[in-house]
Amino acid sequence: MRTYGHQCAIAAALDVIGARWSLLIVRELMIRGSCRYTDLQCGLPGIATNMLTERLKDLQQSGVIERLVAPPPVATALFRLTPRGEALKPVIADLGRWGGPLVAGDNADRVFRDHWVILPLQLYVRDTHPEQPAICVAVYAGTERFTIATQGDGTVAVTLGTPNKSDALIQGPPLLVLALLTAGGTLTRAQSKGLQYDGDPDLLKRFGVR
Amino acid sequence: MRTYGHQCAIAAALDVIGARWSLLIVRELMIRGSCRYTDLQCGLPGIATNMLTERLKDLQQSGVIERLVAPPPVATALFRLTPRGEALKPVIADLGRWGGPLVAGDNADRVFRDHWVILPLQLYVRDTHPEQPAICVAVYAGTERFTIATQGDGTVAVTLGTPNKSDALIQGPPLLVLALLTAGGTLTRAQSKGLQYDGDPDLLKRFGVR
DNA sequence: CAGCATCCGCTTTGATACTG
DNA sequence: CAGTATCAAAGCGGATGCTG
């Protein structure tokens, strides 16, 4: 990308992560932790292969991501954020908060990927009783499986993958799970729309579900 | 700009403010409050006139800025942020924090505008004794004149224009003022480099100046 | 002069095909 | 799987011209 060349922190930041697709690559890596080229491609519908390659090189060059060759049994190149890239979390969080209202309506014409719900869950789900014992909820959302764990400080960690031991299991369409946990939904209403829940209903009250 | 069309808050936000120059226009309006087309042009070195026109229309369309025709004696169109645009402040602040290290070095080849120092001053200058009486410092930085006022909560307001009544006056090159107030500089050192200060030296200790 | 609109050449992006 | 190559389309920057 052509740089602005301004002696200004905002412009300098945009010189590094302001190009098209750059921040979405950061988003993907923030969700997935560390992943392959094709995982990124799948999480970035619409990106051209040469674009992805070029952006990965640029971001690596500027120290935002790193590329490492995984040993067997993975035996492929993996990309992940550097600490410098992780430091973009507040930017991503604020952008997500600002953009939230824009995707609130129906928007059936927008492309969607199941794992994308992980970010809003991290941003919006809060543990209303952090003093109580930590809980861990397994979620099967569409084709993705992930884990919501309270962290004792009122926030929750949402990660890809199934937990070793969980206190409850939520299963259903990703956007329905999201609506249940962030939009102040009720369990019975979500269940009537096709969500399955296996566990103590009171558990979900920790997350503001009525 | 071509949109991503993702059902994701980050992507949706970038669909609105991710185009080249868009966030820098927001930055300018955040600094200047409300200003004319030519003020923006001057604060965005390198932008083409049609680009500025197009972006202003786009941002207005998406509700980030508004255009109003000022009554005499101004008698010209003014642009300013809507509440929705003001809500981008956290994004700008985080981006600035992340980009700060990128402009820390010498960077003599980057273009600079005096009023740009207002944003880092707002972000970084803190009142270490907010319980003491409020103070107000006038600053003549290059060709710009602005005001730093404590707000009683540990933060300061930095605005364009001279205050009615000030407790001290700082005068000197903008980047020197910035270094003094944010980089933990000492007053005597700054003065040896050409900064003038008129007021009680202890006053500046409120801002961490030694 | 403020506030655009138009035209032109260059750069970036996107779609597709192809390769180790 | 992880890219490279190619080419058309769109976006962008700079210059210039127009309108009050």
Short mmCIF file of C-alpha atoms (C1' of nucleotides) in Angstrom, two decimals:
data_model
loop_
_atom_site.label_atom_id
_atom_site.label_comp_id
_atom_site.label_asym_id
_atom_site.label_seq_id
_atom_site.Cartn_x
_atom_site.Cartn_y
_atom_site.Cartn_z
CA MET A 1 0.00 0.00 0.00
CA ARG A 2 1.05 3.51 -0.57
CA THR A 3 1.95 5.00 2.77
CA TYR A 4 0.70 8.29 4.14
CA GLY A 5 4.11 9.38 5.38
CA HIS A 6 2.63 11.53 8.11
CA GLN A 7 4.45 12.18 11.36
CA CYS A 8 1.35 10.99 13.23
CA ALA A 9 0.75 7.83 15.19
CA ILE A 10 -2.65 7.14 13.61
CA ALA A 11 -1.32 7.47 10.08
CA ALA A 12 1.75 5.40 10.93
CA ALA A 13 -0.46 2.65 12.33
CA LEU A 14 -2.58 2.70 9.18
CA ASP A 15 0.58 2.53 7.08
CA VAL A 16 1.13 -0.88 8.68
CA ILE A 17 -2.34 -2.37 9.14
CA GLY A 18 -4.52 -0.04 7.05
CA ALA A 19 -4.35 -1.94 3.78
CA ARG A 20 -7.34 -3.89 2.62
CA TRP A 21 -7.63 -7.33 4.33
CA SER A 22 -4.80 -6.67 6.80
CA LEU A 23 -6.94 -6.20 9.89
CA LEU A 24 -9.18 -9.10 8.92
CA ILE A 25 -6.14 -11.35 8.78
CA VAL A 26 -5.32 -10.13 12.29
CA ARG A 27 -8.91 -10.90 13.27
CA GLU A 28 -8.63 -14.45 11.98
CA LEU A 29 -5.37 -15.06 13.81
CA MET A 30 -6.84 -13.60 16.97
CA ILE A 31 -9.69 -16.13 16.77
CA ARG A 32 -7.69 -19.13 15.66
CA GLY A 33 -4.45 -18.59 17.55
CA SER A 34 -2.19 -20.10 14.95
CA CYS A 35 -3.26 -21.58 11.68
CA ARG A 36 -2.47 -22.55 8.13
CA TYR A 37 -2.71 -20.61 4.92
CA THR A 38 -5.85 -22.48 3.86
CA ASP A 39 -7.51 -21.89 7.23
CA LEU A 40 -7.02 -18.18 6.70
CA GLN A 41 -8.34 -18.44 3.17
CA CYS A 42 -11.49 -20.14 4.45
CA GLY A 43 -11.95 -17.54 7.19
CA LEU A 44 -11.56 -14.67 4.73
CA PRO A 45 -14.21 -15.31 2.06
CA GLY A 46 -13.55 -13.20 -1.00
CA ILE A 47 -9.80 -12.81 -0.63
CA ALA A 48 -7.68 -13.66 -3.65
CA THR A 49 -4.80 -16.06 -3.15
CA ASN A 50 -2.17 -13.57 -4.23
CA MET A 51 -3.69 -10.97 -1.90
CA LEU A 52 -3.42 -13.29 1.07
CA THR A 53 0.15 -14.19 0.20
CA GLU A 54 1.12 -10.56 -0.23
CA ARG A 55 -0.53 -9.41 2.98
CA LEU A 56 1.02 -12.23 4.97
CA LYS A 57 4.43 -11.17 3.70
CA ASP A 58 3.77 -7.52 4.48
CA LEU A 59 2.51 -8.24 7.99
CA GLN A 60 5.43 -10.53 8.65
CA GLN A 61 7.81 -7.86 7.38
CA SER A 62 6.36 -5.32 9.76
CA GLY A 63 6.48 -7.66 12.72
CA VAL A 64 2.75 -8.14 13.23
CA ILE A 65 2.68 -11.86 12.43
CA GLU A 66 5.24 -14.63 12.19
CA ARG A 67 5.45 -17.64 9.98
CA LEU A 68 6.85 -20.85 11.37
CA VAL A 69 7.24 -24.30 9.91
CA ALA A 70 5.45 -26.72 12.19
CA PRO A 71 7.16 -30.05 12.95
CA PRO A 72 5.38 -33.33 12.20
CA PRO A 73 2.65 -34.43 12.51
CA VAL A 74 1.42 -31.03 11.29
CA ALA A 75 4.32 -30.58 8.88
CA THR A 76 3.13 -27.32 7.32
CA ALA A 77 3.62 -23.61 7.62
CA LEU A 78 1.71 -21.93 10.41
CA PHE A 79 0.98 -18.25 10.87
CA ARG A 80 0.36 -16.55 14.17
CA LEU A 81 0.43 -13.12 15.76
CA THR A 82 3.58 -11.80 17.37
CA PRO A 83 3.25 -9.94 20.70
CA ARG A 84 3.15 -6.79 18.60
CA GLY A 85 0.23 -8.24 16.70
CA GLU A 86 -1.52 -9.31 19.91
CA ALA A 87 -1.25 -5.68 20.99
CA LEU A 88 -3.85 -4.91 18.34
CA LYS A 89 -6.51 -6.57 20.49
CA PRO A 90 -7.87 -3.25 21.88
CA VAL A 91 -8.16 -1.89 18.34
CA ILE A 92 -10.04 -4.98 17.18
CA ALA A 93 -12.26 -4.89 20.27
CA ASP A 94 -13.17 -1.23 19.77
CA LEU A 95 -13.78 -1.70 16.08
CA GLY A 96 -16.02 -4.65 16.87
CA ARG A 97 -17.99 -2.63 19.39
CA TRP A 98 -18.37 0.20 16.90
CA GLY A 99 -19.34 -2.14 14.07
CA GLY A 100 -21.73 -4.24 16.14
CA PRO A 101 -24.85 -2.20 15.32
CA LEU A 102 -24.05 -2.52 11.61
CA VAL A 103 -24.57 -6.28 11.61
CA ALA A 104 -27.47 -6.28 14.06
CA GLY A 105 -30.29 -6.48 11.50
CA ASP A 106 -31.11 -9.43 9.28
CA ASN A 107 -28.35 -9.13 6.65
CA ALA A 108 -28.98 -12.49 5.07
CA ASP A 109 -26.87 -11.46 2.10
CA ARG A 110 -23.65 -11.32 4.10
CA VAL A 111 -21.25 -14.25 4.14
CA PHE A 112 -20.84 -15.92 7.49
CA ARG A 113 -18.37 -18.29 9.10
CA ASP A 114 -19.28 -20.16 12.24
CA HIS A 115 -16.10 -19.41 14.17
CA TRP A 116 -16.61 -15.66 13.82
CA VAL A 117 -19.03 -15.67 16.75
CA ILE A 118 -16.06 -16.29 19.04
CA LEU A 119 -14.99 -12.64 18.92
CA PRO A 120 -18.34 -11.08 19.91
CA LEU A 121 -18.71 -13.71 22.61
CA GLN A 122 -15.33 -12.71 24.04
CA LEU A 123 -16.29 -9.06 23.85
CA TYR A 124 -19.78 -9.16 25.24
CA VAL A 125 -20.27 -12.22 27.47
CA ARG A 126 -19.61 -11.37 31.11
CA ASP A 127 -19.58 -13.53 34.21
CA THR A 128 -21.95 -11.80 36.61
CA HIS A 129 -20.70 -13.79 39.62
CA PRO A 130 -16.93 -14.12 39.26
CA GLU A 131 -16.63 -14.93 42.98
CA GLN A 132 -18.38 -18.27 42.44
CA PRO A 133 -16.48 -21.37 41.26
CA ALA A 134 -15.20 -21.20 37.70
CA ILE A 135 -17.36 -22.87 35.09
CA CYS A 136 -16.67 -24.20 31.65
CA VAL A 137 -19.26 -24.55 28.92
CA ALA A 138 -18.76 -26.55 25.73
CA VAL A 139 -20.39 -25.11 22.64
CA TYR A 140 -21.14 -26.92 19.39
CA ALA A 141 -22.05 -24.10 17.06
CA GLY A 142 -22.68 -25.28 13.52
CA THR A 143 -19.54 -27.12 12.45
CA GLU A 144 -17.35 -25.39 15.04
CA ARG A 145 -16.73 -26.56 18.56
CA PHE A 146 -15.47 -24.21 21.18
CA THR A 147 -15.22 -23.54 24.88
CA ILE A 148 -16.39 -20.73 27.11
CA ALA A 149 -14.55 -20.58 30.44
CA THR A 150 -14.97 -18.02 33.22
CA GLN A 151 -11.72 -16.43 34.25
CA GLY A 152 -12.56 -15.18 37.74
CA ASP A 153 -12.39 -11.51 36.79
CA GLY A 154 -15.81 -11.19 35.21
CA THR A 155 -14.56 -11.88 31.71
CA VAL A 156 -14.66 -15.17 29.85
CA ALA A 157 -12.18 -16.91 27.58
CA VAL A 158 -13.63 -18.28 24.36
CA THR A 159 -11.35 -20.68 22.50
CA LEU A 160 -11.61 -23.06 19.57
CA GLY A 161 -11.77 -26.71 20.55
CA THR A 162 -13.66 -28.82 23.09
CA PRO A 163 -12.80 -28.69 26.79
CA ASN A 164 -11.58 -31.77 28.69
CA LYS A 165 -14.40 -31.46 31.16
CA SER A 166 -17.37 -29.17 30.88
CA ASP A 167 -20.24 -28.19 33.17
CA ALA A 168 -22.75 -27.83 30.35
CA LEU A 169 -23.16 -28.18 26.61
CA ILE A 170 -24.82 -25.73 24.27
CA GLN A 171 -25.60 -26.90 20.77
CA GLY A 172 -27.21 -24.98 17.93
CA PRO A 173 -26.72 -22.55 15.08
CA PRO A 174 -23.88 -20.09 15.84
CA LEU A 175 -25.96 -16.94 15.54
CA LEU A 176 -28.59 -18.43 17.83
CA VAL A 177 -25.92 -19.18 20.44
CA LEU A 178 -24.68 -15.63 20.07
CA ALA A 179 -28.16 -14.18 20.45
CA LEU A 180 -28.78 -16.29 23.56
CA LEU A 181 -25.58 -15.27 25.31
CA THR A 182 -25.24 -11.63 24.30
CA ALA A 183 -28.65 -10.28 23.43
CA GLY A 184 -30.24 -11.03 26.81
CA GLY A 185 -32.28 -13.91 25.41
CA THR A 186 -34.10 -16.54 27.39
CA LEU A 187 -33.19 -20.22 27.32
CA THR A 188 -36.71 -21.44 26.64
CA ARG A 189 -37.07 -19.08 23.71
CA ALA A 190 -33.75 -20.19 22.23
CA GLN A 191 -34.72 -23.82 22.73
CA SER A 192 -37.95 -23.24 20.85
CA LYS A 193 -35.85 -22.00 17.93
CA GLY A 194 -33.74 -25.13 17.81
CA LEU A 195 -31.06 -24.70 20.45
CA GLN A 196 -30.22 -27.68 22.64
CA TYR A 197 -28.94 -27.30 26.17
CA ASP A 198 -27.58 -30.01 28.40
CA GLY A 199 -26.82 -28.85 31.94
CA ASP A 200 -28.11 -26.85 34.88
CA PRO A 201 -30.23 -23.94 33.53
CA ASP A 202 -29.12 -21.79 36.47
CA LEU A 203 -25.55 -22.03 35.18
CA LEU A 204 -26.35 -19.77 32.24
CA LYS A 205 -27.64 -17.08 34.58
CA ARG A 206 -23.97 -16.39 35.27
CA PHE A 207 -23.86 -15.07 31.70
CA GLY A 208 -26.98 -12.96 31.98
CA VAL A 209 -29.30 -15.49 30.32
CA ARG A 210 -32.75 -15.31 31.85
CA MET B 1 -14.47 0.98 -1.65
CA ARG B 2 -15.49 -2.54 -2.31
CA THR B 3 -17.07 -3.99 0.79
CA TYR B 4 -16.21 -7.27 2.45
CA GLY B 5 -19.81 -8.31 2.95
CA HIS B 6 -18.99 -10.41 5.99
CA GLN B 7 -21.46 -10.98 8.79
CA CYS B 8 -18.84 -9.77 11.25
CA ALA B 9 -18.67 -6.54 13.22
CA ILE B 10 -15.00 -5.89 12.40
CA ALA B 11 -15.53 -6.31 8.68
CA ALA B 12 -18.70 -4.23 8.78
CA ALA B 13 -16.84 -1.43 10.57
CA LEU B 14 -14.08 -1.57 7.96
CA ASP B 15 -16.71 -1.46 5.22
CA VAL B 16 -17.59 1.99 6.56
CA ILE B 17 -14.29 3.49 7.74
CA GLY B 18 -11.71 1.14 6.24
CA ALA B 19 -11.18 2.97 2.96
CA ARG B 20 -8.00 4.91 2.44
CA TRP B 21 -8.10 8.36 4.08
CA SER B 22 -11.39 7.75 5.89
CA LEU B 23 -9.98 7.35 9.39
CA LEU B 24 -7.59 10.24 8.86
CA ILE B 25 -10.52 12.48 8.00
CA VAL B 26 -12.07 11.35 11.27
CA ARG B 27 -8.78 12.15 13.00
CA GLU B 28 -8.78 15.68 11.57
CA LEU B 29 -12.36 16.31 12.64
CA MET B 30 -11.60 14.92 16.08
CA ILE B 31 -8.79 17.45 16.44
CA ARG B 32 -10.49 20.42 14.85
CA GLY B 33 -14.05 19.92 16.01
CA SER B 34 -15.72 21.32 12.94
CA CYS B 35 -13.96 22.74 9.93
CA ARG B 36 -14.01 23.63 6.28
CA TYR B 37 -13.05 21.62 3.23
CA THR B 38 -9.75 23.46 2.86
CA ASP B 39 -8.86 22.97 6.52
CA LEU B 40 -9.22 19.25 5.98
CA GLN B 41 -7.16 19.44 2.82
CA CYS B 42 -4.39 21.19 4.71
CA GLY B 43 -4.50 18.66 7.53
CA LEU B 44 -4.34 15.72 5.12
CA PRO B 45 -1.19 16.30 3.06
CA GLY B 46 -1.17 14.08 -0.01
CA ILE B 47 -4.92 13.67 -0.45
CA ALA B 48 -6.31 14.43 -3.90
CA THR B 49 -9.18 16.88 -4.07
CA ASN B 50 -11.57 14.39 -5.61
CA MET B 51 -10.62 11.83 -2.97
CA LEU B 52 -11.51 14.24 -0.19
CA THR B 53 -14.81 15.09 -1.84
CA GLU B 54 -15.67 11.45 -2.38
CA ARG B 55 -14.76 10.37 1.14
CA LEU B 56 -16.69 13.23 2.68
CA LYS B 57 -19.76 12.12 0.75
CA ASP B 58 -19.27 8.48 1.75
CA LEU B 59 -18.79 9.31 5.41
CA GLN B 60 -21.80 11.59 5.37
CA GLN B 61 -23.84 8.88 3.68
CA SER B 62 -22.93 6.39 6.39
CA GLY B 63 -23.69 8.82 9.19
CA VAL B 64 -20.17 9.33 10.48
CA ILE B 65 -19.93 13.02 9.64
CA GLU B 66 -22.39 15.75 8.80
CA ARG B 67 -22.15 18.72 6.53
CA LEU B 68 -23.81 21.96 7.53
CA VAL B 69 -23.88 25.35 5.94
CA ALA B 70 -22.59 27.84 8.46
CA PRO B 71 -24.42 31.16 8.77
CA PRO B 72 -22.52 34.43 8.26
CA PRO B 73 -19.90 35.57 9.14
CA VAL B 74 -18.44 32.14 8.29
CA ALA B 75 -20.79 31.62 5.33
CA THR B 76 -19.32 28.35 4.18
CA ALA B 77 -19.89 24.63 4.51
CA LEU B 78 -18.58 23.03 7.65
CA PHE B 79 -17.94 19.37 8.33
CA ARG B 80 -18.05 17.74 11.71
CA LEU B 81 -18.45 14.37 13.35
CA THR B 82 -21.89 13.07 14.26
CA PRO B 83 -22.29 11.31 17.63
CA ARG B 84 -21.76 8.11 15.68
CA GLY B 85 -18.46 9.54 14.42
CA GLU B 86 -17.46 10.69 17.90
CA ALA B 87 -17.94 7.09 18.99
CA LEU B 88 -14.84 6.27 16.98
CA LYS B 89 -12.70 7.98 19.62
CA PRO B 90 -11.68 4.71 21.35
CA VAL B 91 -10.63 3.27 17.99
CA ILE B 92 -8.53 6.34 17.21
CA ALA B 93 -7.05 6.34 20.71
CA ASP B 94 -6.03 2.67 20.55
CA LEU B 95 -4.69 3.03 17.04
CA GLY B 96 -2.64 6.00 18.22
CA ARG B 97 -1.27 4.06 21.14
CA TRP B 98 -0.37 1.18 18.88
CA GLY B 99 1.20 3.43 16.27
CA GLY B 100 3.09 5.59 18.75
CA PRO B 101 6.30 3.54 18.69
CA LEU B 102 6.33 3.78 14.89
CA VAL B 103 6.86 7.53 14.91
CA ALA B 104 9.14 7.61 17.95
CA GLY B 105 12.44 7.73 16.05
CA ASP B 106 13.78 10.63 13.99
CA ASN B 107 11.59 10.30 10.85
CA ALA B 108 12.61 13.61 9.36
CA ASP B 109 11.17 12.54 6.02
CA ARG B 110 7.61 12.42 7.26
CA VAL B 111 5.25 15.32 6.70
CA PHE B 112 4.12 17.07 9.84
CA ARG B 113 1.35 19.48 10.79
CA ASP B 114 1.56 21.43 14.02
CA HIS B 115 -1.97 20.71 15.21
CA TRP B 116 -1.38 16.95 15.09
CA VAL B 117 0.35 17.05 18.47
CA ILE B 118 -3.04 17.71 20.05
CA LEU B 119 -4.08 14.07 19.79
CA PRO B 120 -1.04 12.53 21.51
CA LEU B 121 -1.26 15.24 24.17
CA GLN B 122 -4.86 14.25 24.86
CA LEU B 123 -3.91 10.59 24.97
CA TYR B 124 -0.80 10.75 27.08
CA VAL B 125 -0.78 13.85 29.29
CA ARG B 126 -2.17 13.07 32.73
CA ASP B 127 -2.86 15.32 35.69
CA THR B 128 -1.04 13.63 38.58
CA HIS B 129 -2.90 15.68 41.20
CA PRO B 130 -6.51 16.04 40.04
CA GLU B 131 -7.59 16.93 43.60
CA GLN B 132 -5.73 20.24 43.37
CA PRO B 133 -7.34 23.31 41.75
CA ALA B 134 -7.85 23.06 38.00
CA ILE B 135 -5.16 24.65 35.86
CA CYS B 136 -5.12 25.91 32.34
CA VAL B 137 -1.99 26.21 30.22
CA ALA B 138 -1.78 28.12 26.96
CA VAL B 139 0.49 26.63 24.32
CA TYR B 140 1.93 28.36 21.27
CA ALA B 141 3.28 25.48 19.24
CA GLY B 142 4.63 26.60 15.90
CA THR B 143 1.80 28.37 14.12
CA GLU B 144 -0.89 26.70 16.22
CA ARG B 145 -2.25 27.96 19.51
CA PHE B 146 -4.05 25.65 21.86
CA THR B 147 -5.08 25.10 25.42
CA ILE B 148 -4.42 22.35 27.94
CA ALA B 149 -6.93 22.29 30.79
CA THR B 150 -7.13 19.81 33.65
CA GLN B 151 -10.55 18.21 33.99
CA GLY B 152 -10.44 17.07 37.61
CA ASP B 153 -10.44 13.36 36.74
CA GLY B 154 -6.76 13.00 35.92
CA THR B 155 -7.24 13.63 32.21
CA VAL B 156 -6.73 16.89 30.36
CA ALA B 157 -8.66 18.56 27.57
CA VAL B 158 -6.55 19.85 24.70
CA THR B 159 -8.37 22.19 22.34
CA LEU B 160 -7.49 24.49 19.46
CA GLY B 161 -7.54 28.16 20.39
CA THR B 162 -6.20 30.31 23.21
CA PRO B 163 -7.82 30.31 26.66
CA ASN B 164 -9.39 33.43 28.18
CA LYS B 165 -7.18 33.16 31.20
CA SER B 166 -4.21 30.87 31.62
CA ASP B 167 -1.92 29.94 34.49
CA ALA B 168 1.15 29.51 32.30
CA LEU B 169 2.37 29.79 28.72
CA ILE B 170 4.47 27.27 26.86
CA GLN B 171 5.98 28.36 23.58
CA GLY B 172 8.15 26.39 21.18
CA PRO B 173 8.25 23.87 18.35
CA PRO B 174 5.30 21.44 18.56
CA LEU B 175 7.36 18.28 18.78
CA LEU B 176 9.45 19.83 21.55
CA VAL B 177 6.29 20.65 23.50
CA LEU B 178 5.13 17.09 22.96
CA ALA B 179 8.45 15.63 24.12
CA LEU B 180 8.40 17.82 27.22
CA LEU B 181 4.90 16.84 28.27
CA THR B 182 4.77 13.18 27.29
CA ALA B 183 8.30 11.80 27.20
CA GLY B 184 9.13 12.64 30.79
CA GLY B 185 11.41 15.48 29.80
CA THR B 186 12.81 18.14 32.11
CA LEU B 187 11.94 21.80 31.75
CA THR B 188 15.55 23.01 31.81
CA ARG B 189 16.49 20.57 29.08
CA ALA B 190 13.57 21.65 26.92
CA GLN B 191 14.45 25.30 27.51
CA SER B 192 18.01 24.66 26.39
CA LYS B 193 16.57 23.37 23.12
CA GLY B 194 14.56 26.50 22.48
CA LEU B 195 11.37 26.14 24.49
CA GLN B 196 10.09 29.17 26.38
CA TYR B 197 8.08 28.88 29.55
CA ASP B 198 6.29 31.62 31.39
CA GLY B 199 4.80 30.55 34.70
CA ASP B 200 5.41 28.60 37.89
CA PRO B 201 7.73 25.66 37.08
CA ASP B 202 6.01 23.58 39.78
CA LEU B 203 2.81 23.80 37.75
CA LEU B 204 4.20 21.48 35.09
CA LYS B 205 4.95 18.84 37.72
CA ARG B 206 1.22 18.16 37.62
CA PHE B 207 1.86 16.75 34.13
CA GLY B 208 4.85 14.66 35.12
CA VAL B 209 7.47 17.15 33.94
CA ARG B 210 10.54 17.00 36.18
"C1'" DC C 1 -10.77 31.44 -3.01
"C1'" DA C 2 -13.96 27.43 -1.40
"C1'" DG C 3 -15.78 23.32 -3.18
"C1'" DC C 4 -16.08 20.52 -6.11
"C1'" DA C 5 -15.97 17.70 -11.17
"C1'" DT C 6 -13.22 15.72 -14.97
"C1'" DC C 7 -9.61 13.53 -17.17
"C1'" DC C 8 -5.38 10.74 -17.33
"C1'" DG C 9 -1.84 7.51 -15.96
"C1'" DC C 10 -0.33 4.58 -12.45
"C1'" DT C 11 -1.07 1.22 -8.70
"C1'" DT C 12 -3.82 -2.00 -6.25
"C1'" DT C 13 -7.10 -5.47 -6.26
"C1'" DG C 14 -9.76 -9.59 -7.79
"C1'" DA C 15 -10.70 -13.82 -10.58
"C1'" DT C 16 -8.80 -17.53 -12.54
"C1'" DA C 17 -5.46 -20.77 -13.98
"C1'" DC C 18 -1.52 -23.17 -12.90
"C1'" DT C 19 2.66 -25.37 -10.13
"C1'" DG C 20 5.98 -27.82 -6.68
"C1'" DC D 1 -1.20 -27.35 1.01
"C1'" DA D 2 0.78 -23.16 -0.18
"C1'" DG D 3 1.50 -20.56 -2.96
"C1'" DT D 4 3.00 -18.10 -8.28
"C1'" DA D 5 1.49 -16.09 -12.84
"C1'" DT D 6 -1.49 -13.52 -15.63
"C1'" DC D 7 -4.64 -10.13 -16.86
"C1'" DA D 8 -8.80 -7.25 -16.45
"C1'" DA D 9 -11.15 -4.02 -13.45
"C1'" DA D 10 -11.31 -0.88 -9.93
"C1'" DG D 11 -9.15 2.52 -6.96
"C1'" DC D 12 -6.09 6.21 -6.34
"C1'" DG D 13 -3.09 10.54 -7.06
"C1'" DG D 14 -2.11 14.62 -9.61
"C1'" DA D 15 -3.26 18.12 -12.63
"C1'" DT D 16 -6.51 21.01 -14.33
"C1'" DG D 17 -10.89 23.32 -15.10
"C1'" DC D 18 -15.27 25.05 -13.63
"C1'" DT D 19 -18.67 27.69 -10.72
"C1'" DG D 20 -20.25 30.66 -7.27
#
